[in-house]
Amino acid sequence: GAVVSQHPSRVICKSGTSVKIECRSLDFQATTMFWYRQFPKQSLMLMATSNEGSKATYEQGVEKDKFLINHASLTLSTLTVTSAHPEDSSFYICSARDQTGNTEAFFGQGTRLTVV
Amino acid sequence: AQSVAQPEDQVKVAEGNPLTVKCTYSVSGNPYLFWYVQYPNRGLQFLLKYITGDNLVKGSYGFEAEFNKSQTSFHLKKPSALVSDSALYFCAVRDLRSGAGSYQLTFGKGTKLSVIP
């Protein structure tokens, strides 16, 4: 299957700083990628849909100025958590769909963000 | 709106015994259904999908799932559980909201499977 690489896998940052998470489709082109947040022992919550070359579509309740998404190429989307606070600590996961026709989505390894 | 229900937070089964992880769904049209597995601190791995055709779908690692339209269910099964199957399992349905290139999944809350040696 297609491979989605997410980096970093773990990051610890201080309150008030910004953190960038990268999501790359390694062997396919993805015009659309998705960013999820997962709280402990809970399901995935869709944060936003990242569209190559255009603005991301954010789900209700997600602050677009806090969670900046850039999808500058067909293989890379980034999520930047700005002015991070401890409550932003979570597991963030990206996914992408192979545009050649596969109907399942492929997921990155996830990023464990801890804000101290 | 689409939704997925996984009624069991946790399933425990002895190694070698058959396992079932339950999933029911609600969609406005025809469902695209998926099962994913998640190991600790990892992303989701695709197991299998139902799009159309045969109601019994076979996937990775010996897992299979049966689509039942009348019961709106898509239960995950395996004839003989392994300790290494212990993980968190998510059922998902494709969100049919429109949008160029969009492909949004709605996930169940997940079921923790524990296989006891």
Short mmCIF file of N, CA and C in Angstrom, two decimals, chain A residues 18-77:
data_model
loop_
_atom_site.label_atom_id
_atom_site.label_comp_id
_atom_site.label_asym_id
_atom_site.label_seq_id
_atom_site.Cartn_x
_atom_site.Cartn_y
_atom_site.Cartn_z
N SER A 18 6.10 27.59 18.89
CA SER A 18 5.36 26.96 17.79
C SER A 18 6.04 25.67 17.37
N VAL A 19 5.24 24.74 16.91
CA VAL A 19 5.74 23.44 16.50
C VAL A 19 5.18 23.09 15.13
N LYS A 20 6.06 22.61 14.25
CA LYS A 20 5.62 22.23 12.92
C LYS A 20 5.69 20.72 12.76
N ILE A 21 4.62 20.15 12.24
CA ILE A 21 4.56 18.71 11.97
C ILE A 21 4.40 18.51 10.48
N GLU A 22 5.22 17.62 9.92
CA GLU A 22 5.18 17.37 8.48
C GLU A 22 4.50 16.05 8.16
N CYS A 23 3.79 16.04 7.06
CA CYS A 23 3.13 14.83 6.57
C CYS A 23 3.45 14.70 5.09
N ARG A 24 4.11 13.60 4.74
CA ARG A 24 4.54 13.39 3.35
C ARG A 24 3.97 12.10 2.79
N SER A 25 3.48 12.18 1.58
CA SER A 25 3.12 10.96 0.85
C SER A 25 4.35 10.57 0.05
N LEU A 26 4.88 9.38 0.33
CA LEU A 26 6.20 9.01 -0.20
C LEU A 26 6.15 8.46 -1.62
N ASP A 27 5.12 7.76 -1.97
CA ASP A 27 5.11 7.10 -3.26
C ASP A 27 3.82 7.35 -4.04
N PHE A 28 3.13 8.41 -3.69
CA PHE A 28 1.94 8.78 -4.43
C PHE A 28 1.66 10.26 -4.24
N GLN A 29 0.81 10.79 -5.08
CA GLN A 29 0.42 12.18 -4.98
C GLN A 29 -0.92 12.30 -4.27
N ALA A 30 -0.98 13.23 -3.38
CA ALA A 30 -2.19 13.41 -2.58
C ALA A 30 -2.64 14.86 -2.66
N THR A 31 -3.68 15.10 -3.41
CA THR A 31 -4.18 16.47 -3.49
C THR A 31 -4.89 16.86 -2.19
N THR A 32 -5.29 15.87 -1.45
CA THR A 32 -5.98 16.14 -0.19
C THR A 32 -5.38 15.30 0.93
N MET A 33 -5.08 15.98 2.01
CA MET A 33 -4.62 15.29 3.22
C MET A 33 -5.51 15.73 4.37
N PHE A 34 -5.52 14.93 5.42
CA PHE A 34 -6.39 15.19 6.56
C PHE A 34 -5.57 15.19 7.85
N TRP A 35 -5.92 16.08 8.73
CA TRP A 35 -5.27 16.14 10.03
C TRP A 35 -6.26 15.80 11.12
N TYR A 36 -5.84 14.86 11.98
CA TYR A 36 -6.67 14.41 13.08
C TYR A 36 -5.95 14.67 14.40
N ARG A 37 -6.76 14.74 15.42
CA ARG A 37 -6.23 14.82 16.78
C ARG A 37 -6.86 13.68 17.58
N GLN A 38 -6.05 13.05 18.38
CA GLN A 38 -6.55 11.93 19.16
C GLN A 38 -6.20 12.12 20.62
N PHE A 39 -7.23 12.16 21.45
CA PHE A 39 -7.02 12.26 22.89
C PHE A 39 -6.90 10.85 23.47
N PRO A 40 -6.29 10.74 24.63
CA PRO A 40 -6.10 9.41 25.21
C PRO A 40 -7.38 8.60 25.30
N LYS A 41 -7.31 7.39 24.83
CA LYS A 41 -8.43 6.45 24.89
C LYS A 41 -9.67 6.97 24.17
N GLN A 42 -9.46 7.79 23.19
CA GLN A 42 -10.58 8.30 22.42
C GLN A 42 -10.33 8.12 20.93
N SER A 43 -11.36 8.37 20.15
CA SER A 43 -11.25 8.19 18.72
C SER A 43 -10.54 9.38 18.08
N LEU A 44 -10.40 9.31 16.79
CA LEU A 44 -9.76 10.39 16.04
C LEU A 44 -10.79 11.49 15.77
N MET A 45 -10.35 12.72 16.00
CA MET A 45 -11.19 13.86 15.71
C MET A 45 -10.61 14.60 14.52
N LEU A 46 -11.39 14.71 13.46
CA LEU A 46 -10.91 15.43 12.29
C LEU A 46 -10.78 16.90 12.61
N MET A 47 -9.59 17.44 12.36
CA MET A 47 -9.36 18.85 12.62
C MET A 47 -9.59 19.67 11.35
N ALA A 48 -8.99 19.18 10.25
CA ALA A 48 -9.05 19.97 9.03
C ALA A 48 -8.71 19.10 7.83
N THR A 49 -9.17 19.57 6.70
CA THR A 49 -8.85 18.95 5.41
C THR A 49 -7.91 19.88 4.68
N SER A 50 -6.78 19.32 4.28
CA SER A 50 -5.73 20.12 3.65
C SER A 50 -5.76 19.90 2.14
N ASN A 51 -5.94 20.96 1.41
CA ASN A 51 -6.04 20.88 -0.04
C ASN A 51 -4.83 21.53 -0.69
N GLU A 52 -4.20 20.82 -1.56
CA GLU A 52 -3.01 21.33 -2.24
C GLU A 52 -3.33 22.59 -3.02
N GLY A 53 -2.57 23.64 -2.72
CA GLY A 53 -2.69 24.88 -3.46
C GLY A 53 -3.84 25.77 -3.04
N SER A 54 -4.56 25.41 -2.01
CA SER A 54 -5.66 26.26 -1.54
C SER A 54 -5.74 26.21 -0.02
N LYS A 55 -6.66 26.99 0.51
CA LYS A 55 -6.78 27.07 1.96
C LYS A 55 -7.39 25.79 2.52
N ALA A 56 -6.97 25.46 3.71
CA ALA A 56 -7.51 24.27 4.37
C ALA A 56 -8.93 24.53 4.84
N THR A 57 -9.67 23.48 4.95
CA THR A 57 -11.04 23.54 5.47
C THR A 57 -11.03 23.01 6.89
N TYR A 58 -11.41 23.85 7.83
CA TYR A 58 -11.34 23.48 9.24
C TYR A 58 -12.71 23.01 9.74
N GLU A 59 -12.67 22.05 10.64
CA GLU A 59 -13.89 21.58 11.26
C GLU A 59 -14.34 22.59 12.32
N GLN A 60 -15.59 22.52 12.62
CA GLN A 60 -16.16 23.45 13.59
C GLN A 60 -15.46 23.31 14.93
N GLY A 61 -15.10 24.45 15.49
CA GLY A 61 -14.46 24.46 16.79
C GLY A 61 -12.95 24.41 16.74
N VAL A 62 -12.37 24.23 15.58
CA VAL A 62 -10.92 24.20 15.43
C VAL A 62 -10.43 25.58 15.02
N GLU A 63 -9.50 26.13 15.79
CA GLU A 63 -9.02 27.48 15.52
C GLU A 63 -8.02 27.47 14.37
N LYS A 64 -8.37 28.08 13.28
CA LYS A 64 -7.48 28.06 12.12
C LYS A 64 -6.24 28.91 12.34
N ASP A 65 -6.30 29.92 13.20
CA ASP A 65 -5.13 30.74 13.44
C ASP A 65 -4.16 30.06 14.40
N LYS A 66 -4.64 29.08 15.10
CA LYS A 66 -3.78 28.36 16.02
C LYS A 66 -3.16 27.14 15.35
N PHE A 67 -3.92 26.50 14.52
CA PHE A 67 -3.47 25.29 13.81
C PHE A 67 -3.35 25.65 12.33
N LEU A 68 -2.14 26.11 11.97
CA LEU A 68 -1.92 26.55 10.61
C LEU A 68 -1.58 25.36 9.72
N ILE A 69 -2.26 25.26 8.60
CA ILE A 69 -2.03 24.16 7.68
C ILE A 69 -1.59 24.71 6.35
N ASN A 70 -0.51 24.12 5.84
CA ASN A 70 0.00 24.48 4.54
C ASN A 70 0.18 23.23 3.70
N HIS A 71 -0.36 23.24 2.51
CA HIS A 71 -0.27 22.08 1.62
C HIS A 71 0.30 22.59 0.31
N ALA A 72 1.60 22.82 0.31
CA ALA A 72 2.25 23.52 -0.80
C ALA A 72 2.56 22.64 -2.00
N SER A 73 2.59 21.33 -1.79
CA SER A 73 2.88 20.44 -2.91
C SER A 73 1.99 19.21 -2.83
N LEU A 74 2.05 18.38 -3.85
CA LEU A 74 1.20 17.19 -3.90
C LEU A 74 1.68 16.09 -2.97
N THR A 75 2.80 16.31 -2.32
CA THR A 75 3.32 15.26 -1.43
C THR A 75 3.60 15.75 -0.03
N LEU A 76 3.29 17.00 0.27
CA LEU A 76 3.64 17.52 1.59
C LEU A 76 2.56 18.44 2.14
N SER A 77 2.15 18.16 3.35
CA SER A 77 1.28 19.05 4.10
C SER A 77 1.91 19.25 5.47
#
